[in-house]
Amino acid sequence: DTAVSQTPKYLVTQMGNDKSIKCEQNLGHDTMYWYKQDSKKFLKIMFSYNNKELIINETVPNRFSPKSPDKAHLNLHINSLELGDSAVYFCASSQVSVGTSSISGANVLTFGAGSRLTVL
Amino acid sequence: EDQVTQSPEALRLQEGESSSLNCSYTVSGLRGLFWYRQDPGKGPEFLFTLYSAGEEKEKERLKATLTKKESFLHITAPKPEDSATYLCAAGLQFGAGTQVVVTP
């Protein structure tokens, strides 16, 4: 039973289109995240939600809009796709926010398998 | 601004040849230094968390250590299955990773 699942795994689309990536976690975690991994494998935080509330919104174009209908789901919608949006997008979750001090390890991230977005 | 820097970028080892990976960080109020392993086509997988200088953690052939400014991941007598990209994170900030290839 997959802990953090993302769909779709692969997405190929044309510039200017709008697309969504969905993420679900069955770990009962309170916090979920979206990361972008570029071609150089660098992982960059985009957004973080704690119990459906946006708590981190890094410098990301407003074409990217996250939405959390409940604490087990965090979706990412991207409008007017550009070539530079091509990357692997990872969803992750943690029991408590990573910014929280936690000796118990409750702030460890569990990642999904990633969604590879290719914009042509 | 929080920063995490990993070195080297890539490491090629013979099976059994021990080595160390470095992660230096500048963050305000460290709340855990994390090591993850990432295999091609997969998401990062948690290895260790270290919280205070002097702390060490071990798992099979891997040992992570922490000082006030850096962390090391020591790989002892590596096997080909240890080939992966090793990522270090301070809070939510990740380093660029070290790609390790272990050849038989």
Coordinates of N, CA and C in Angstrom, one line a residue:
Chain A
D1 N 0.8 -1.2 0.0 CA 0.0 0.0 0.0 C 0.9 1.3 0.0
T2 N 0.8 2.0 -1.1 CA 1.7 3.2 -1.3 C 1.4 4.3 -0.2
A3 N 2.4 4.8 0.4 CA 2.2 5.8 1.5 C 1.9 7.2 0.9
V4 N 2.6 7.6 -0.1 CA 2.4 8.9 -0.8 C 2.3 8.5 -2.3
S5 N 1.2 8.8 -2.8 CA 1.0 8.4 -4.2 C 0.7 9.7 -5.1
Q6 N 1.3 9.7 -6.2 CA 1.1 10.9 -7.1 C 0.6 10.4 -8.5
T7 N -0.3 11.2 -9.1 CA -0.7 10.9 -10.4 C -0.9 12.1 -11.2
P8 N -0.5 12.1 -12.5 CA 0.1 11.0 -13.2 C 1.6 10.9 -13.0
K9 N 2.2 9.8 -13.4 CA 3.6 9.6 -13.2 C 4.4 10.3 -14.3
Y10 N 3.7 10.3 -15.5 CA 4.3 11.1 -16.6 C 3.3 12.0 -17.3
L11 N 3.7 13.1 -17.7 CA 2.8 14.1 -18.3 C 3.6 14.8 -19.4
V12 N 3.1 14.7 -20.6 CA 3.7 15.4 -21.7 C 2.6 16.3 -22.3
T13 N 3.0 17.6 -22.5 CA 1.9 18.5 -22.9 C 2.6 19.7 -23.7
Q14 N 1.8 20.4 -24.3 CA 2.2 21.6 -25.1 C 2.3 22.8 -24.3
M15 N 3.2 23.7 -24.7 CA 3.3 25.1 -24.1 C 1.9 25.7 -24.1
G16 N 1.6 26.4 -23.0 CA 0.3 27.2 -23.0 C -0.8 26.4 -22.4
N17 N -0.7 25.1 -22.3 CA -1.8 24.2 -21.7 C -1.8 24.4 -20.2
D18 N -2.9 23.9 -19.6 CA -3.1 23.8 -18.1 C -3.1 22.4 -17.7
K19 N -2.4 22.0 -16.6 CA -2.4 20.6 -16.2 C -2.4 20.6 -14.7
S20 N -2.8 19.4 -14.2 CA -2.8 19.2 -12.7 C -2.1 17.9 -12.4
I21 N -1.5 17.9 -11.2 CA -0.9 16.7 -10.6 C -1.6 16.5 -9.2
K22 N -2.0 15.3 -9.0 CA -2.6 15.0 -7.7 C -1.7 14.2 -6.8
C23 N -1.9 14.4 -5.5 CA -1.2 13.7 -4.5 C -2.0 13.3 -3.3
E24 N -1.8 12.1 -2.9 CA -2.6 11.6 -1.7 C -1.7 10.8 -0.8
Q25 N -1.8 11.0 0.5 CA -1.0 10.2 1.5 C -2.0 9.5 2.5
N26 N -1.6 8.3 2.8 CA -2.4 7.5 3.7 C -1.7 7.3 5.0
L27 N -0.8 8.2 5.4 CA 0.0 8.0 6.6 C -0.6 8.8 7.8
G28 N -1.6 9.5 7.5 CA -2.2 10.3 8.6 C -1.4 11.5 9.0
H29 N -0.5 11.9 8.1 CA 0.4 13.1 8.4 C -0.4 14.4 8.3
D30 N 0.1 15.4 9.0 CA -0.6 16.7 9.0 C -0.1 17.6 7.9
T31 N 1.1 17.4 7.5 CA 1.8 18.4 6.6 C 2.2 17.8 5.3
M32 N 1.9 18.5 4.2 CA 2.2 18.0 2.9 C 3.0 19.1 2.1
Y33 N 3.7 18.7 1.1 CA 4.6 19.6 0.4 C 4.7 19.3 -1.1
W34 N 5.0 20.3 -1.9 CA 5.4 20.1 -3.3 C 6.8 20.6 -3.4
Y35 N 7.6 19.7 -4.1 CA 9.0 20.0 -4.4 C 9.1 19.9 -5.9
K36 N 10.1 20.7 -6.5 CA 10.4 20.6 -7.9 C 11.9 20.2 -8.0
Q37 N 12.1 19.2 -8.8 CA 13.5 18.7 -9.1 C 13.8 19.0 -10.5
D38 N 14.8 19.8 -10.7 CA 15.2 20.2 -12.1 C 16.1 19.2 -12.7
S39 N 16.6 19.5 -13.9 CA 17.4 18.5 -14.6 C 18.7 18.3 -14.0
K40 N 19.2 19.2 -13.1 CA 20.4 19.0 -12.3 C 20.2 18.3 -11.0
K41 N 19.0 17.8 -10.8 CA 18.6 17.0 -9.7 C 18.4 17.8 -8.4
F42 N 18.4 19.1 -8.5 CA 18.3 20.0 -7.3 C 16.8 20.0 -6.9
L43 N 16.5 19.7 -5.6 CA 15.2 19.7 -5.1 C 14.9 21.0 -4.5
K44 N 13.8 21.7 -4.9 CA 13.5 23.0 -4.4 C 12.1 23.0 -3.8
I45 N 11.9 23.4 -2.6 CA 10.6 23.5 -2.0 C 9.7 24.5 -2.7
M46 N 8.5 24.2 -3.0 CA 7.5 25.1 -3.6 C 6.5 25.6 -2.6
F47 N 5.8 24.6 -2.1 CA 4.7 24.9 -1.2 C 4.6 23.9 0.0
S48 N 4.0 24.3 1.1 CA 3.7 23.4 2.2 C 2.4 23.8 2.8
Y49 N 1.6 22.7 3.1 CA 0.3 22.8 3.7 C 0.3 22.1 5.0
N50 N -0.2 22.7 6.0 CA -0.4 22.0 7.3 C -1.9 21.9 7.6
N51 N -2.4 20.7 7.6 CA -3.8 20.6 7.9 C -4.7 21.5 7.0
K52 N -4.5 21.4 5.8 CA -5.2 22.2 4.7 C -4.9 23.6 4.6
E53 N -4.0 24.1 5.5 CA -3.7 25.5 5.5 C -2.3 25.8 4.9
L54 N -2.2 26.7 3.9 CA -0.9 27.0 3.3 C 0.0 27.7 4.3
I55 N 1.2 27.1 4.5 CA 2.1 27.7 5.5 C 3.4 28.1 4.8
I56 N 3.7 27.6 3.7 CA 4.9 28.0 3.0 C 4.6 28.2 1.5
N57 N 5.0 29.3 1.0 CA 4.7 29.6 -0.4 C 6.0 30.3 -0.9
E58 N 6.9 29.5 -1.5 CA 8.2 30.0 -1.9 C 8.0 30.9 -3.2
T59 N 9.0 31.5 -3.6 CA 8.9 32.3 -4.8 C 8.7 31.5 -6.0
V60 N 7.4 31.3 -6.3 CA 6.9 30.4 -7.4 C 6.0 31.3 -8.2
P61 N 6.1 31.2 -9.6 CA 5.1 32.0 -10.4 C 3.7 31.7 -10.0
N62 N 2.8 32.7 -10.1 CA 1.4 32.5 -9.6 C 0.6 31.6 -10.7
R63 N 1.3 31.1 -11.7 CA 0.7 30.1 -12.6 C 0.5 28.8 -11.8
F64 N 1.3 28.6 -10.7 CA 1.2 27.4 -9.9 C 0.3 27.6 -8.8
S65 N -0.8 26.8 -8.7 CA -1.7 27.0 -7.6 C -1.9 25.6 -6.9
P66 N -1.5 25.5 -5.7 CA -1.8 24.3 -4.9 C -3.2 24.4 -4.3
K67 N -3.7 23.2 -4.1 CA -5.0 23.1 -3.4 C -5.1 21.9 -2.5
S68 N -5.5 22.1 -1.3 CA -5.6 20.9 -0.4 C -7.1 20.8 0.1
P69 N -7.8 19.9 -0.5 CA -9.2 19.7 -0.1 C -9.4 19.1 1.3
D70 N -8.4 18.3 1.7 CA -8.4 17.8 3.0 C -6.9 17.4 3.4
K71 N -6.6 17.0 4.6 CA -5.2 16.9 5.0 C -4.5 15.7 4.3
A72 N -5.2 14.9 3.7 CA -4.6 13.7 3.0 C -4.3 14.0 1.5
H73 N -4.8 15.1 1.0 CA -4.6 15.4 -0.4 C -4.0 16.8 -0.6
L74 N -3.1 16.8 -1.6 CA -2.6 18.1 -2.0 C -2.3 18.1 -3.5
N75 N -3.1 18.9 -4.2 CA -3.0 18.9 -5.7 C -2.2 20.1 -6.1
L76 N -1.7 20.0 -7.3 CA -0.9 21.2 -7.9 C -1.5 21.4 -9.3
H77 N -2.0 22.6 -9.5 CA -2.5 23.0 -10.8 C -1.5 24.0 -11.4
I78 N -1.2 23.8 -12.7 CA -0.3 24.7 -13.4 C -1.0 25.3 -14.6
N79 N -1.1 26.6 -14.7 CA -1.7 27.3 -15.8 C -0.6 27.7 -16.8
S80 N -1.0 27.8 -18.1 CA -0.1 28.4 -19.1 C 1.3 27.8 -19.1
L81 N 1.4 26.6 -19.2 CA 2.7 25.9 -19.1 C 3.8 26.5 -20.0
E82 N 5.0 26.6 -19.4 CA 6.1 27.1 -20.1 C 7.2 26.0 -20.2
L83 N 8.1 26.1 -21.2 CA 9.2 25.1 -21.3 C 10.0 24.9 -20.0
G84 N 10.2 26.0 -19.3 CA 11.0 25.9 -18.1 C 10.3 25.2 -16.9
D85 N 9.0 24.9 -17.1 CA 8.3 24.1 -16.1 C 8.6 22.6 -16.2
S86 N 9.2 22.2 -17.2 CA 9.6 20.8 -17.4 C 10.5 20.4 -16.2
A87 N 10.1 19.4 -15.5 CA 10.9 19.0 -14.3 C 10.1 17.7 -13.7
V88 N 10.7 17.2 -12.6 CA 10.0 16.2 -11.9 C 9.4 16.9 -10.6
Y89 N 8.2 16.7 -10.4 CA 7.5 17.3 -9.3 C 7.2 16.2 -8.2
F90 N 7.7 16.4 -7.0 CA 7.6 15.5 -5.9 C 6.6 16.0 -4.9
C91 N 5.7 15.2 -4.5 CA 4.9 15.4 -3.3 C 5.5 14.7 -2.1
A92 N 5.4 15.3 -1.0 CA 5.9 14.7 0.3 C 5.0 15.0 1.4
S93 N 5.1 14.2 2.5 CA 4.4 14.5 3.7 C 5.2 14.3 4.9
S94 N 4.8 14.9 6.0 CA 5.5 14.6 7.3 C 4.5 14.7 8.4
Q95 N 4.8 14.1 9.5 CA 3.8 14.1 10.6 C 3.6 15.5 11.2
V96 N 4.7 16.2 11.3 CA 4.6 17.6 11.7 C 5.4 18.4 10.8
S97 N 5.3 19.7 10.8 CA 6.0 20.5 9.8 C 7.5 20.4 10.1
V98 N 8.3 20.4 9.0 CA 9.7 20.2 9.1 C 10.4 21.3 9.9
G99 N 9.7 22.5 9.9 CA 10.3 23.6 10.6 C 10.1 23.4 12.1
T100 N 9.4 22.4 12.5 CA 9.2 22.1 14.0 C 10.3 21.3 14.5
S101 N 10.7 21.6 15.7 CA 11.8 20.8 16.3 C 11.1 19.5 16.7
S102 N 11.7 18.3 16.3 CA 11.1 17.1 16.6 C 12.2 16.0 16.8
I103 N 12.5 15.7 18.0 CA 13.5 14.7 18.3 C 13.0 13.3 17.9
S104 N 11.7 13.2 17.9 CA 11.1 11.9 17.6 C 11.1 11.5 16.1
G105 N 11.5 12.4 15.3 CA 11.6 12.1 13.9 C 10.3 12.3 13.2
A106 N 9.4 13.0 13.8 CA 8.1 13.2 13.2 C 8.1 14.2 12.1
N107 N 9.3 14.9 11.9 CA 9.4 15.9 10.8 C 10.2 15.3 9.6
V108 N 10.3 14.0 9.6 CA 10.9 13.3 8.4 C 10.0 13.3 7.2
L109 N 10.5 13.6 6.1 CA 9.7 13.7 4.8 C 9.6 12.3 4.2
T110 N 8.3 11.9 3.8 CA 8.1 10.7 3.0 C 7.7 11.2 1.7
F111 N 8.4 10.8 0.6 CA 8.2 11.3 -0.7 C 7.3 10.3 -1.6
G112 N 6.6 10.9 -2.5 CA 6.0 10.1 -3.6 C 7.1 9.8 -4.6
A113 N 6.7 9.0 -5.6 CA 7.6 8.6 -6.7 C 7.9 9.6 -7.7
G114 N 7.2 10.7 -7.7 CA 7.4 11.8 -8.6 C 6.5 11.8 -9.8
S115 N 6.3 13.0 -10.4 CA 5.5 13.2 -11.6 C 6.4 13.9 -12.6
R116 N 6.8 13.3 -13.7 CA 7.7 13.9 -14.7 C 6.9 14.7 -15.7
L117 N 7.0 16.0 -15.7 CA 6.3 16.9 -16.6 C 7.2 17.3 -17.7
T118 N 6.8 17.1 -18.9 CA 7.6 17.5 -20.1 C 6.7 18.5 -20.9
V119 N 7.2 19.7 -21.1 CA 6.5 20.7 -21.8 C 7.2 20.9 -23.2
L120 N 6.4 20.7 -24.2 CA 7.0 20.8 -25.6 C 6.7 22.1 -26.3
Chain B
E1 N 20.3 33.9 4.4 CA 19.4 32.8 3.7 C 20.0 31.5 4.0
D2 N 19.2 30.5 4.3 CA 19.6 29.1 4.6 C 20.3 28.5 3.3
Q3 N 21.4 27.9 3.5 CA 22.1 27.3 2.4 C 22.7 25.9 2.8
V4 N 22.6 25.0 1.8 CA 23.1 23.6 2.0 C 24.0 23.3 0.8
T5 N 25.2 22.9 1.1 CA 26.2 22.7 0.0 C 26.7 21.3 0.2
Q6 N 26.7 20.5 -0.9 CA 27.2 19.1 -0.8 C 28.4 18.9 -1.7
S7 N 29.4 18.1 -1.3 CA 30.5 17.8 -2.1 C 31.0 16.4 -1.8
P8 N 31.6 15.7 -2.8 CA 31.7 16.2 -4.2 C 30.4 16.0 -4.9
E9 N 30.3 16.5 -6.1 CA 29.0 16.3 -6.9 C 28.9 14.9 -7.3
A10 N 30.0 14.2 -7.6 CA 29.9 12.8 -8.0 C 31.1 12.1 -7.4
L11 N 30.9 10.8 -7.2 CA 31.9 9.9 -6.6 C 31.8 8.6 -7.2
R12 N 33.0 8.1 -7.7 CA 33.0 6.8 -8.3 C 33.9 5.9 -7.4
L13 N 33.4 4.8 -6.9 CA 34.2 4.0 -6.0 C 34.2 2.6 -6.5
Q14 N 35.3 1.9 -6.1 CA 35.4 0.5 -6.3 C 34.7 -0.2 -5.2
E15 N 34.1 -1.3 -5.4 CA 33.5 -2.1 -4.3 C 34.5 -2.3 -3.2
G16 N 34.1 -1.9 -1.9 CA 35.0 -2.1 -0.8 C 35.9 -0.8 -0.5
E17 N 35.8 0.1 -1.4 CA 36.6 1.4 -1.2 C 35.8 2.4 -0.4
S18 N 36.2 2.6 0.9 CA 35.4 3.5 1.7 C 35.6 4.9 1.4
S19 N 34.7 5.8 1.7 CA 34.8 7.2 1.4 C 33.8 8.0 2.2
S20 N 33.9 9.3 2.1 CA 33.0 10.2 2.8 C 32.4 11.3 1.9
L21 N 31.1 11.6 2.2 CA 30.4 12.7 1.5 C 30.3 13.8 2.5
N22 N 30.4 15.0 2.0 CA 30.3 16.2 2.9 C 29.0 17.0 2.7
C23 N 28.4 17.6 3.7 CA 27.3 18.5 3.6 C 27.6 19.6 4.6
S24 N 27.8 20.8 4.0 CA 27.9 22.0 4.9 C 26.7 22.8 4.8
Y25 N 26.3 23.4 6.0 CA 25.1 24.1 6.0 C 25.2 25.4 6.8
T26 N 24.4 26.4 6.4 CA 24.3 27.6 7.1 C 22.8 27.9 7.2
V27 N 22.3 27.6 8.4 CA 20.8 27.8 8.6 C 20.7 28.5 10.0
S28 N 19.6 29.2 10.1 CA 19.3 29.8 11.4 C 18.4 28.9 12.2
G29 N 18.9 28.4 13.3 CA 18.0 27.5 14.1 C 17.8 26.1 13.5
L30 N 18.9 25.4 13.4 CA 18.8 24.0 12.8 C 17.8 23.2 13.6
R31 N 16.8 22.6 12.9 CA 15.9 21.7 13.5 C 16.0 20.3 12.8
G32 N 17.2 19.8 12.8 CA 17.4 18.5 12.2 C 18.2 18.6 10.9
L33 N 19.2 17.8 10.7 CA 19.9 17.7 9.5 C 19.6 16.3 9.0
F34 N 19.1 16.2 7.8 CA 18.5 15.0 7.2 C 19.4 14.4 6.1
W35 N 19.5 13.1 6.1 CA 20.1 12.5 4.9 C 19.1 11.6 4.2
Y36 N 19.0 11.7 2.9 CA 18.1 10.9 2.1 C 18.9 10.2 1.0
R37 N 18.4 9.1 0.5 CA 19.0 8.4 -0.6 C 17.9 8.4 -1.7
Q38 N 18.4 8.7 -3.0 CA 17.5 8.8 -4.1 C 18.0 7.8 -5.2
D39 N 17.2 6.9 -5.6 CA 17.5 6.0 -6.7 C 16.9 6.6 -8.0
P40 N 17.4 6.3 -9.2 CA 16.9 6.8 -10.4 C 15.4 6.5 -10.6
G41 N 14.6 7.5 -10.9 CA 13.2 7.4 -11.2 C 12.4 7.2 -9.9
K42 N 13.0 7.5 -8.7 CA 12.2 7.3 -7.5 C 12.3 8.6 -6.6
G43 N 11.5 8.7 -5.6 CA 11.6 9.8 -4.7 C 12.6 9.5 -3.7
P44 N 13.1 10.6 -3.0 CA 14.1 10.4 -2.0 C 13.6 9.5 -0.8
E45 N 14.5 8.8 -0.2 CA 14.1 7.9 0.8 C 14.9 8.2 2.1
F46 N 14.3 8.4 3.2 CA 14.9 8.8 4.4 C 16.0 7.8 4.9
L47 N 17.1 8.4 5.3 CA 18.2 7.6 5.9 C 18.4 7.9 7.4
F48 N 18.7 9.2 7.7 CA 19.1 9.6 9.1 C 18.6 11.0 9.3
T49 N 18.4 11.3 10.6 CA 18.3 12.6 11.1 C 19.3 12.8 12.2
L50 N 19.9 14.0 12.2 CA 20.9 14.3 13.3 C 20.4 15.6 13.8
Y51 N 20.5 15.8 15.2 CA 20.0 17.0 15.8 C 21.0 17.9 16.4
S52 N 22.1 17.2 17.0 CA 23.0 18.1 17.7 C 24.5 17.7 17.4
A53 N 25.4 18.6 17.5 CA 26.8 18.4 17.1 C 27.3 17.3 18.0
G54 N 28.1 16.4 17.3 CA 28.6 15.2 18.0 C 27.8 14.0 17.9
E55 N 26.5 14.2 17.4 CA 25.7 13.0 17.2 C 26.1 12.1 16.0
E56 N 25.9 10.8 16.1 CA 26.3 9.9 15.1 C 25.1 8.9 14.9
K57 N 24.9 8.5 13.7 CA 23.9 7.4 13.5 C 24.4 6.5 12.4
E58 N 24.1 5.2 12.6 CA 24.6 4.2 11.7 C 23.5 3.3 11.1
K59 N 23.7 2.8 9.9 CA 22.8 1.9 9.3 C 23.5 1.1 8.2
E60 N 23.8 -0.2 8.5 CA 24.5 -1.0 7.7 C 25.9 -0.4 7.4
R61 N 26.2 -0.1 6.1 CA 27.5 0.4 5.7 C 27.6 2.0 5.8
L62 N 26.5 2.6 6.2 CA 26.4 4.1 6.3 C 26.5 4.6 7.7
K63 N 27.3 5.7 7.9 CA 27.3 6.3 9.2 C 27.3 7.8 8.9
A64 N 26.4 8.5 9.6 CA 26.3 9.9 9.5 C 26.7 10.6 10.8
T65 N 27.5 11.7 10.6 CA 28.0 12.5 11.8 C 27.6 13.9 11.6
L66 N 27.6 14.7 12.7 CA 27.2 16.1 12.6 C 28.1 16.9 13.5
T67 N 28.6 18.1 12.9 CA 29.3 19.1 13.7 C 28.4 20.4 13.6
K68 N 28.9 21.5 14.1 CA 28.1 22.7 14.1 C 27.9 23.3 12.7
K69 N 28.8 22.9 11.8 CA 28.7 23.5 10.5 C 28.6 22.5 9.3
E70 N 28.8 21.2 9.6 CA 28.7 20.3 8.5 C 28.4 18.9 9.0
S71 N 28.0 18.1 8.0 CA 27.7 16.7 8.3 C 28.4 15.8 7.3
F72 N 28.8 14.6 7.7 CA 29.5 13.7 6.9 C 28.7 12.4 6.8
L73 N 28.6 11.9 5.6 CA 28.1 10.5 5.4 C 29.2 9.6 5.0
H74 N 29.6 8.7 5.9 CA 30.7 7.8 5.6 C 30.1 6.5 5.1
I75 N 30.7 6.0 4.0 CA 30.3 4.8 3.4 C 31.4 3.8 3.5
T76 N 31.2 2.8 4.3 CA 32.3 1.8 4.6 C 32.1 0.6 3.8
A77 N 33.2 0.2 3.1 CA 33.2 -1.0 2.2 C 32.0 -1.1 1.4
P78 N 31.7 -0.1 0.5 CA 30.5 0.0 -0.2 C 30.3 -1.2 -1.2
K79 N 29.1 -1.5 -1.5 CA 28.7 -2.5 -2.5 C 28.0 -1.8 -3.6
P80 N 27.9 -2.5 -4.8 CA 27.2 -1.8 -5.9 C 25.8 -1.4 -5.6
E81 N 25.1 -2.0 -4.7 CA 23.7 -1.6 -4.3 C 23.7 -0.3 -3.5
D82 N 24.8 0.2 -3.1 CA 24.9 1.5 -2.5 C 24.9 2.6 -3.5
S83 N 25.0 2.3 -4.8 CA 25.0 3.3 -5.8 C 23.6 4.1 -5.8
A84 N 23.7 5.4 -5.7 CA 22.5 6.2 -5.6 C 23.0 7.7 -5.5
T85 N 22.0 8.6 -5.5 CA 22.3 10.0 -5.1 C 22.0 10.2 -3.7
Y86 N 22.9 10.7 -2.9 CA 22.7 11.0 -1.5 C 22.4 12.5 -1.3
L87 N 21.3 12.8 -0.7 CA 20.9 14.1 -0.5 C 20.9 14.5 1.0
C88 N 21.4 15.7 1.2 CA 21.4 16.2 2.6 C 20.4 17.4 2.6
A89 N 19.7 17.5 3.8 CA 18.7 18.6 3.9 C 18.8 19.2 5.3
A90 N 18.8 20.5 5.4 CA 18.6 21.2 6.7 C 17.3 21.8 6.7
G91 N 16.4 21.4 7.5 CA 15.0 21.8 7.4 C 14.4 21.4 6.0
L92 N 13.9 22.3 5.3 CA 13.3 22.1 4.0 C 14.3 22.3 2.8
Q93 N 15.5 22.8 3.1 CA 16.4 23.1 2.1 C 17.3 21.9 1.8
F94 N 17.3 21.5 0.6 CA 18.1 20.4 0.1 C 19.4 20.9 -0.5
G95 N 20.5 20.1 -0.4 CA 21.7 20.3 -1.2 C 21.5 19.6 -2.5
A96 N 22.4 19.9 -3.4 CA 22.3 19.4 -4.8 C 22.6 17.9 -4.9
G97 N 23.1 17.3 -3.9 CA 23.3 15.8 -3.9 C 24.7 15.4 -4.3
T98 N 25.1 14.2 -3.9 CA 26.3 13.6 -4.4 C 25.9 12.3 -5.0
Q99 N 26.2 12.1 -6.3 CA 25.9 10.9 -7.0 C 27.0 9.9 -6.8
V100 N 26.7 8.8 -6.2 CA 27.7 7.8 -5.9 C 27.5 6.6 -6.8
V101 N 28.6 6.2 -7.5 CA 28.6 4.9 -8.3 C 29.6 4.0 -7.7
V102 N 29.2 2.8 -7.4 CA 30.1 1.8 -6.8 C 30.2 0.7 -7.9
T103 N 31.4 0.4 -8.3 CA 31.6 -0.6 -9.4 C 32.2 -1.9 -8.8
P104 N 31.8 -3.0 -9.3 CA 32.3 -4.3 -8.8 C 33.8 -4.5 -9.0

